[in-house]
Short mmCIF file of C-alpha atoms in Angstrom, two decimals:
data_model
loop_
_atom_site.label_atom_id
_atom_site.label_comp_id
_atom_site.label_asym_id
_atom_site.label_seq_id
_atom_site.Cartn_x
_atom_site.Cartn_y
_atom_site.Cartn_z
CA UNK A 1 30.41 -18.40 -25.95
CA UNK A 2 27.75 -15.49 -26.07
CA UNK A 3 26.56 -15.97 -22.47
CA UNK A 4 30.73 -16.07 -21.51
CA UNK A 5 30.93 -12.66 -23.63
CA UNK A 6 28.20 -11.15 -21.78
CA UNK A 7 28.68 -7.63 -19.72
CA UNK A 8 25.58 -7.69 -18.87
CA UNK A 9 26.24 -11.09 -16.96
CA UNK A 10 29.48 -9.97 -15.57
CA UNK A 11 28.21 -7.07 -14.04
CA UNK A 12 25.29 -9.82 -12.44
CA UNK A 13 28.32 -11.58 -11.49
CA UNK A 14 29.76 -8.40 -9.44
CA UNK A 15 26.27 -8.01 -7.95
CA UNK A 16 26.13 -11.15 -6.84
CA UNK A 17 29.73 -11.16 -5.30
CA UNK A 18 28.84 -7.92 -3.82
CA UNK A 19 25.81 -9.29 -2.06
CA UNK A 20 27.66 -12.10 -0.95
CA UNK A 21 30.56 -10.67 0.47
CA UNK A 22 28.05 -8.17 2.47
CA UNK A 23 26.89 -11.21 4.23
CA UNK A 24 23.92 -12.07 2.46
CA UNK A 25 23.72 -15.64 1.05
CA UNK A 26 21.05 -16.99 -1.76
CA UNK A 27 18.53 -19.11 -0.89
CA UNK A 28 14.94 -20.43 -2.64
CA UNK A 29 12.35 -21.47 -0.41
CA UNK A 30 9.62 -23.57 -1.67
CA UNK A 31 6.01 -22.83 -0.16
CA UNK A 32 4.39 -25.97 -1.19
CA UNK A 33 1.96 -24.60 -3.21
CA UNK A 34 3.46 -24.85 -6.24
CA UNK A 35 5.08 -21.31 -5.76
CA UNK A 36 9.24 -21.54 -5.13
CA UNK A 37 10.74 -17.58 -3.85
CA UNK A 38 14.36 -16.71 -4.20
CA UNK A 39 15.27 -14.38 -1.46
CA UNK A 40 18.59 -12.93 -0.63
CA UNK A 41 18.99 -13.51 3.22
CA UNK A 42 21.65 -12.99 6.29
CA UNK A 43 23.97 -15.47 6.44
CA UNK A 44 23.98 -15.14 10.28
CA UNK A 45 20.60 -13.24 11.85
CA UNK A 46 20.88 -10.90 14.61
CA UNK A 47 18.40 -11.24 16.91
CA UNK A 48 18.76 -8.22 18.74
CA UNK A 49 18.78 -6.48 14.97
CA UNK A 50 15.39 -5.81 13.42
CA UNK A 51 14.58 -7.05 9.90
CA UNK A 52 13.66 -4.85 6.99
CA UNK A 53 11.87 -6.33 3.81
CA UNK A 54 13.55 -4.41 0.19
CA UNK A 55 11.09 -5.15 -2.40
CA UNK A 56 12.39 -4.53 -5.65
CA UNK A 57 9.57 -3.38 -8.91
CA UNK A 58 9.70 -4.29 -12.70
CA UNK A 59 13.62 -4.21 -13.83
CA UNK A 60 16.73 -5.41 -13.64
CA UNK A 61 16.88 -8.04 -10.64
CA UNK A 62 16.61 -6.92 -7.12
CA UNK A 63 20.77 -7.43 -6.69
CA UNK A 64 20.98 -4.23 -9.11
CA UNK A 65 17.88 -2.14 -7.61
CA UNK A 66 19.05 -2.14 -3.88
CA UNK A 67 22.95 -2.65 -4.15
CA UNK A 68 23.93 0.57 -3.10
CA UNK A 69 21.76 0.95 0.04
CA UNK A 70 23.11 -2.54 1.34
CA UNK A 71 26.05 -0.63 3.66
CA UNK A 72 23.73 2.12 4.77
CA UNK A 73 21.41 -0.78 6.00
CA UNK A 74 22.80 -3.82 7.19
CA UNK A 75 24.68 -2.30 10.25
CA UNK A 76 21.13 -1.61 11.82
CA UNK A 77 18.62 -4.34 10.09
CA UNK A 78 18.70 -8.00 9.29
CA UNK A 79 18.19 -7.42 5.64
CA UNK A 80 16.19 -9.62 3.15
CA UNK A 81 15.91 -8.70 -0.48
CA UNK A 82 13.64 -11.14 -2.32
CA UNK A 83 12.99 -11.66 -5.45
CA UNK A 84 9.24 -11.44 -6.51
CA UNK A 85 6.86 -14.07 -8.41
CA UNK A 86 7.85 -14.16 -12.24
CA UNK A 87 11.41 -12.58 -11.48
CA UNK A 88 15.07 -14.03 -11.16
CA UNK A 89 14.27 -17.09 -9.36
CA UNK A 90 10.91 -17.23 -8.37
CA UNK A 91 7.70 -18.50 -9.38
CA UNK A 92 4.18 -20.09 -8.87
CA UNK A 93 2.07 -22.30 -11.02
CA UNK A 94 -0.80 -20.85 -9.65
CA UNK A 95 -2.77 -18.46 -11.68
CA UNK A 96 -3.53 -15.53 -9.34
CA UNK A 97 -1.75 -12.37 -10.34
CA UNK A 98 -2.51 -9.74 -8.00
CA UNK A 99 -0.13 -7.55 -5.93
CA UNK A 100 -2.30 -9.19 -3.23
CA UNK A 101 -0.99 -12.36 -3.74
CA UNK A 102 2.62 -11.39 -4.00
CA UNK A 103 2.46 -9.66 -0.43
CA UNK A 104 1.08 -12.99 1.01
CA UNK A 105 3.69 -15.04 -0.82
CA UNK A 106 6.21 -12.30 1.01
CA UNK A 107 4.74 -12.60 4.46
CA UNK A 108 4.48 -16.46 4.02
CA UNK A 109 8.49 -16.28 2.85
CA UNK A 110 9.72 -14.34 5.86
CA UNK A 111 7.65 -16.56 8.25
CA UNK A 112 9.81 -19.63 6.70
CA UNK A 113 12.77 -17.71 8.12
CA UNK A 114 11.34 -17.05 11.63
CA UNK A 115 10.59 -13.32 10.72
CA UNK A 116 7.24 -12.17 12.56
CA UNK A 117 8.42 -8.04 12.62
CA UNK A 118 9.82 -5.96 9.29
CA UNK A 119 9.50 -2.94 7.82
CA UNK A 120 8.97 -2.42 4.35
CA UNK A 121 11.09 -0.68 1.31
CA UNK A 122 9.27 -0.94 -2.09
CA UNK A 123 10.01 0.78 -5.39
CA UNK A 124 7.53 1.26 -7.88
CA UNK A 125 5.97 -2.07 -8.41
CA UNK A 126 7.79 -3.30 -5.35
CA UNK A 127 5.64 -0.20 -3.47
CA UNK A 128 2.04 -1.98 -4.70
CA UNK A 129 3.10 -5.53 -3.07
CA UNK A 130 4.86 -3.48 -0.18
CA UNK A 131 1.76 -1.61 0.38
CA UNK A 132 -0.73 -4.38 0.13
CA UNK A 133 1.03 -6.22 2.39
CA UNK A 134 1.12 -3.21 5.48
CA UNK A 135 -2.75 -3.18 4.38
CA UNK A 136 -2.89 -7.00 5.07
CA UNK A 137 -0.69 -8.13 7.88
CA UNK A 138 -0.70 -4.37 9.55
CA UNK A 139 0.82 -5.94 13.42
CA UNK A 140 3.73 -7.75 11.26
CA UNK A 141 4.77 -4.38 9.34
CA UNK A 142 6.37 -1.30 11.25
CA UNK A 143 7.21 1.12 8.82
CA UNK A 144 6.83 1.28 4.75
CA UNK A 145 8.64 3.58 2.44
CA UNK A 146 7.45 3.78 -0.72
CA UNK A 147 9.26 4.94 -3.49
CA UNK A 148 7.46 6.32 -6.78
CA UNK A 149 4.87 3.64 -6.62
CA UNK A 150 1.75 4.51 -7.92
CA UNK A 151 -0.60 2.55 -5.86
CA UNK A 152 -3.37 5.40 -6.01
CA UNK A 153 -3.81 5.46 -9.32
CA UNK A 154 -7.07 4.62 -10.61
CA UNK A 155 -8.18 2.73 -14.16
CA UNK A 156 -9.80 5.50 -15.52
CA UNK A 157 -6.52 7.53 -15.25
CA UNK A 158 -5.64 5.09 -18.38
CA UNK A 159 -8.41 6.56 -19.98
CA UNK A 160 -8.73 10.26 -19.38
CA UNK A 161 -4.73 10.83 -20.49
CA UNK A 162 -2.83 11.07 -16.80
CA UNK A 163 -0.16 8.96 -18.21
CA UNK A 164 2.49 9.44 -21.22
CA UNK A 165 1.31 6.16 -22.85
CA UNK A 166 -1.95 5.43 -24.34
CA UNK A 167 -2.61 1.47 -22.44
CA UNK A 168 -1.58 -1.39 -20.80
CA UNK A 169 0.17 -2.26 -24.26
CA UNK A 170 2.46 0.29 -24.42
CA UNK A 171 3.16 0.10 -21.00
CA UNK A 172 4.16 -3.21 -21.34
CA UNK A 173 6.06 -2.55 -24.54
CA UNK A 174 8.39 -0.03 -22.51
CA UNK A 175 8.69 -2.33 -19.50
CA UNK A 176 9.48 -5.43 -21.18
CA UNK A 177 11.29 -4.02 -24.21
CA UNK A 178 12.68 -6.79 -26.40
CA UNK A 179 14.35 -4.58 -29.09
CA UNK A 180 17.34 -1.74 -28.06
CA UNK A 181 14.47 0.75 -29.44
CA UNK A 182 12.45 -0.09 -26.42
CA UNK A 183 14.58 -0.11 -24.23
CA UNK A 184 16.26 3.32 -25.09
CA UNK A 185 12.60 4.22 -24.78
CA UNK A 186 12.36 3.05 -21.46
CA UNK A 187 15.55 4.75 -20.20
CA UNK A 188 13.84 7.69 -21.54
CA UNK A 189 11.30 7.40 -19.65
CA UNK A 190 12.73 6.21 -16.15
CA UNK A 191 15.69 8.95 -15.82
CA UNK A 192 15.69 12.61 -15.89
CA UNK A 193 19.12 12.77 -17.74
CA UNK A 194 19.06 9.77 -19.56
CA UNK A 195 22.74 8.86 -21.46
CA UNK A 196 22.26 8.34 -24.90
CA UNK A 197 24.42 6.42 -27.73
CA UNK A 198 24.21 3.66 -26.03
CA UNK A 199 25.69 1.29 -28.29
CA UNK A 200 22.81 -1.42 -29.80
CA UNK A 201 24.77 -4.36 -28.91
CA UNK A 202 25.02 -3.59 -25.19
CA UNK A 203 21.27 -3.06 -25.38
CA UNK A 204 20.70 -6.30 -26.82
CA UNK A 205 23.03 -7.96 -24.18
CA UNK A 206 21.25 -6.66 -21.69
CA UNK A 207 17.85 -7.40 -22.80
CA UNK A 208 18.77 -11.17 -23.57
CA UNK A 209 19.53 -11.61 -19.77
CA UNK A 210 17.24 -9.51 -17.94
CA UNK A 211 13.60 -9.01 -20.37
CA UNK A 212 12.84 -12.44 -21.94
CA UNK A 213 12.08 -14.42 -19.06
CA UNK A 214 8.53 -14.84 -18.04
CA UNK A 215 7.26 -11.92 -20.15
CA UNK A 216 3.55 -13.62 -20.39
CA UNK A 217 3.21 -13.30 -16.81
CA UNK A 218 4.71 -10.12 -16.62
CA UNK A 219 2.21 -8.55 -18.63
CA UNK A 220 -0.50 -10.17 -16.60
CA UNK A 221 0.90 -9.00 -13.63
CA UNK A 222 0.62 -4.95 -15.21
CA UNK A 223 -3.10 -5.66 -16.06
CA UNK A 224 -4.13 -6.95 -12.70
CA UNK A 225 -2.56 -4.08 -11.34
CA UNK A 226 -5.29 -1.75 -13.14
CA UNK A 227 -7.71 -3.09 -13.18
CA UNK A 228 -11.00 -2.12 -11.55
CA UNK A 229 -8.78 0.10 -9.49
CA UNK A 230 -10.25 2.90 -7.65
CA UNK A 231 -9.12 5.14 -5.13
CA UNK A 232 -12.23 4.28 -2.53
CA UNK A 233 -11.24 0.41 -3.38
CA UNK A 234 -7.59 0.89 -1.34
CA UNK A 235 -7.23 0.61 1.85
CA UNK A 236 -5.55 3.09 4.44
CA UNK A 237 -2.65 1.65 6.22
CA UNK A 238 -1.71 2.75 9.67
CA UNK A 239 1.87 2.36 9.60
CA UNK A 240 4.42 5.09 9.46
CA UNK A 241 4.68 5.52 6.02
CA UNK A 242 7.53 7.66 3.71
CA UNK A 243 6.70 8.24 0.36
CA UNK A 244 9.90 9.62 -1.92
CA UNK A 245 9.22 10.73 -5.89
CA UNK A 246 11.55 11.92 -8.42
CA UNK A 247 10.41 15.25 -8.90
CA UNK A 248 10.34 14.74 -12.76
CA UNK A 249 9.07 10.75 -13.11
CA UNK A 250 7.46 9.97 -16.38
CA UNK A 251 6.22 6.83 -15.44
CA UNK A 252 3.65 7.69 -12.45
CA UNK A 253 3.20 11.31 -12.60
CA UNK A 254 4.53 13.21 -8.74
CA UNK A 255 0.70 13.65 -8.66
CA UNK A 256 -0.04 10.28 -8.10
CA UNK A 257 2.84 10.96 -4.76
CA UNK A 258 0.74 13.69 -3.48
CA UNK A 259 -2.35 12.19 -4.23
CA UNK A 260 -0.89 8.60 -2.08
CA UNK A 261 -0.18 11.09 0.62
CA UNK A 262 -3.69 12.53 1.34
CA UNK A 263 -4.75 9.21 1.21
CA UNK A 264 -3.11 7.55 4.06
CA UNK A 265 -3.17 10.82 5.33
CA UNK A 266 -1.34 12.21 9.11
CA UNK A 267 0.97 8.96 9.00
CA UNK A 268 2.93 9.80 5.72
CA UNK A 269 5.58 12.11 4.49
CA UNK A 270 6.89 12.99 1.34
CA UNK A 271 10.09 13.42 -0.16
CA UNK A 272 10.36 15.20 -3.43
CA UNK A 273 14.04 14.42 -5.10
CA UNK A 274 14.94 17.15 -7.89
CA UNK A 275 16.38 16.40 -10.74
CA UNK A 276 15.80 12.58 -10.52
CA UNK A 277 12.68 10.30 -12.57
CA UNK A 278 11.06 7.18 -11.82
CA UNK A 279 14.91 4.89 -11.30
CA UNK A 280 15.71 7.35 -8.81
CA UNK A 281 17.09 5.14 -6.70
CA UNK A 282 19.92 4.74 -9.39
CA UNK A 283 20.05 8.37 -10.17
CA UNK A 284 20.09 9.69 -7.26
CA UNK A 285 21.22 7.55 -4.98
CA UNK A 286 22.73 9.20 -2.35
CA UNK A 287 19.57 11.20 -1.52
CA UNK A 288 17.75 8.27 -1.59
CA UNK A 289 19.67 6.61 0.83
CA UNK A 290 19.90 9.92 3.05
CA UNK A 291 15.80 9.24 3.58
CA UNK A 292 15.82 6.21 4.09
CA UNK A 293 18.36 6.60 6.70
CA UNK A 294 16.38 9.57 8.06
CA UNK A 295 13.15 7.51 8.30
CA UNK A 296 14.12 4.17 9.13
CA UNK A 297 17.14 4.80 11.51
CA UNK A 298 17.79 8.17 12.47
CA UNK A 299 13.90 8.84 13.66
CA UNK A 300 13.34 5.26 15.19
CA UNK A 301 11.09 4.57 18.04
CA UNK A 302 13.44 1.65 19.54
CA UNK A 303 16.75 2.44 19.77
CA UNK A 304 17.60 -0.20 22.34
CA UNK A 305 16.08 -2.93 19.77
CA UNK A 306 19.83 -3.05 18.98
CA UNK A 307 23.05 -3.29 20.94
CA UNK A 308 24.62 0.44 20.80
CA UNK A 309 27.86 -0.58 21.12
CA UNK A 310 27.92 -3.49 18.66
CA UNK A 311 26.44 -0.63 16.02
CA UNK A 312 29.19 1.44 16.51
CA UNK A 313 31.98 -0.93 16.18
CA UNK A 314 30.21 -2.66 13.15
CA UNK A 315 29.34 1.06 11.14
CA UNK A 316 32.72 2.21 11.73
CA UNK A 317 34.53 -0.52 10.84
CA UNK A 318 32.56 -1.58 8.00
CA UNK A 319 32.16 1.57 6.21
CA UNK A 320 34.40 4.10 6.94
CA UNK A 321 35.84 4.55 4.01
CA UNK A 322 32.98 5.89 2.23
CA UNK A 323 31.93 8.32 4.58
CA UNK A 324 34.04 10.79 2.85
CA UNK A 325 32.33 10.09 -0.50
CA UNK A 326 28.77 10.20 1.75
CA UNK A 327 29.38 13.59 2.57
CA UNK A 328 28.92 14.70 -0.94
CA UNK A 329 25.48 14.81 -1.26
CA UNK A 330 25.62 15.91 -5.22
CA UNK A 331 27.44 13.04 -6.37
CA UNK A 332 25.92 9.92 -8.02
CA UNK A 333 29.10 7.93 -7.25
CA UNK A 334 31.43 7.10 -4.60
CA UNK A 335 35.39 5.93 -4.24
CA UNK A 336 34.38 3.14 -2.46
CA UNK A 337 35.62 -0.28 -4.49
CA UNK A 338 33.12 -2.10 -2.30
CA UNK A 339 30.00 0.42 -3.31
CA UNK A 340 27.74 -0.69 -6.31
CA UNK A 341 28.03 3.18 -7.42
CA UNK A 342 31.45 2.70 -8.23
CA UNK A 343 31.00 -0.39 -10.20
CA UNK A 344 28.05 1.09 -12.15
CA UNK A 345 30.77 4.02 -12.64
CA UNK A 346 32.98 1.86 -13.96
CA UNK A 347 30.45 0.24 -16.35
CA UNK A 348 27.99 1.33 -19.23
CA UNK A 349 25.60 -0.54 -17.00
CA UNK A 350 25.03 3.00 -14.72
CA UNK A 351 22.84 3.64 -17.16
CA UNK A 352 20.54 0.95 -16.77
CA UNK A 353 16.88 1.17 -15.86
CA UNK A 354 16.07 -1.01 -13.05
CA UNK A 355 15.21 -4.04 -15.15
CA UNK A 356 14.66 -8.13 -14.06
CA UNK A 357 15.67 -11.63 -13.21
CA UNK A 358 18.50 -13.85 -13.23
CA UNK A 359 18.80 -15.62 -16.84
CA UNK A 360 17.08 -19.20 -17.20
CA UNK A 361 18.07 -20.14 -20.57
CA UNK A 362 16.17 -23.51 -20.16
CA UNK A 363 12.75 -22.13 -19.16
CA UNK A 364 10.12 -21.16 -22.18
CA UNK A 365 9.19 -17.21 -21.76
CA UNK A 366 5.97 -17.55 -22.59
CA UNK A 367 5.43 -20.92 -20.68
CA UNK A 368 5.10 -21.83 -17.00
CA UNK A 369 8.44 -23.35 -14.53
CA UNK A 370 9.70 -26.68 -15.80
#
């Protein structure tokens, strides 16, 4: 009865109706290695299209990080939105936890489904496996944006007190959070203007489907992140690169932005957003969106990868009725009953961080797939 009772679910539900009537289906692909990935996928891919990887970071499942861009995107790109190792529906029994890994597992996935060519989105955790894999498999990646993802930050910077929290503990406390204190502590900390009086209850809702799956591995996965990590240990990539920051994130410092910048040096940009923290691409997600578009479409190198006139039909048909909304670039929301904005408005569940997977009642947290 709990699980019928649950918003949090029934806003999942919307996501994944959403997703599905954008022409995206589900589908898990097992790579024989023990390691199964859950990937969101066209239901019909364009050939003539190009195909652009969304990698989402530690939250709510990938459905509720990238919902909104979905119509901005899919007119130009075959779009894939997977879920990574340890979240909604994927996993691997094998013990490597590196961002390394993950970006192999990725490349590995989209080679199942005859992709050879992508560019890259990744937020925040999602921009460590996004980079790594441009560093990796640099002639199968075009472009990466990376979005508040701070892959130049160093162990040390633990230590010497760059961050708000003291260690890996408390950063896993805030990321994971199993009690509504923790998680009102991470909304803190991942929005500029965060709501508060959140009633306890919806907290707890939301935390029983989206932070008690897998939460062993999670943890492992923040501690292989850090460690031994210094600066002259990454690699530069090559690729056309975007970086975008909320101008006041509390969970990697603008710094480490600036600092990502200088080191992949003349083939990356940055975007500050003002007024907008680490989630901003739920706070703000209109100028999020408006970079992306900038970057990826608007400033692209092949404009006849794509029929012209099959575009224009397709991006006026399918979306004209939020180009009035579009054109307000202060608004979080949009008038658009097919936009994720407007469900979020609808919803207490705006509010949310970006938090994790699909519930699994059946699986052990702590414990390995069954």
């Amino acid at each position: 009865m709990a699980r019928c009772l649950s918003l949090t679910g029934s806003a999942d539900f919307l996501y994944r109706s959403f997703f599905s009537y954008s022409g995206l289906r589900s589908m898990k692909t097992d790579l024989q290695d023990g390691t199964v990935m859950h990937c969101w996928v066209p239901k019909s891919h364009k050939p003539l299209k190009p195909s652009l990887l969304l990698v989402h970071g530690f939250g709510a499942n990938a459905m509720w990080q990238y919902g909104d861009l979905l119509h901005h995107l899919m007119p130009r790109y075959n779009i894939y939105v997977p879920d990574l190792l340890f979240f909604g529906e994927s996993w691997t029994q094998r013990p490597d936890r590196s961002e390394a890994f993950q970006a192999r597992c990725l490349m590995r996935l989209m080679e199942a489904h005859g992709v050879r060519r992508l560019s890259l989105v990744g937020i925040s955790y999602g921009g460590f496996v996004s980079y790594s894999m441009a560093a990796q498999f640099p002639e199968a990646v075009e472009k990466v944006v990376l979005c508040c993802s701070g892959v130049c930050l160093e162990e040390k910077d633990l230590t010497e007190g760059f961050f708000e929290v003291a260690d890996l503990e408390e950063v896993a406390g805030i990321l994971m959070p199993q009690t509504p204190e923790k998680l009102r502590e991470l909304i803190k900390f991942a929005f500029a203007k965060p709501v508060n009086g959140v009633p306890s209850c919806f907290l707890s809702d939301y935390i029983d489907v989206f932070c008690t799956e897998f939460v062993t591995q999670k943890k492992e996965l923040i501690r292989a992140l850090t460690a031994d990590r210094k600066l002259d240990k990454i690699p530069k990539i090559e690729q056309p690169t975007l970086i975008i920051w909320g101008e006041q994130d509390k969970i990697f410092p603008l710094e480490l932005g600036y600092r990502l910048q200088r080191h992949i040096g003349d083939n990356a940009k940055i975007e500050v957003i003002k007024n907008a923290g680490h989630a901003l691409n739920i706070e703000k997600p209109k100028e999020f969106a408006k970079h992306l578009k900038a970057f990826l479409i608007e400033n692209s190198s092949s404009p006849g990868s794509i029929s012209s006139s099959a575009l224009s039909l397709n991006w006026s048909w399918s979306w004209r009725s939020a180009s009035s909304s579009d054109s307000d670039s202060n608004s979080s929301t949009t008038t658009n009953p097919y936009s994720l904005s407007y469900l979020r408005h609808k919803s207490f569940f705006w509010i949310s961080p970006s938090p994790s997977p699909s519930p699994s009642p059946s699986r052990d947290p702590g414990q390995g797939p069954t």
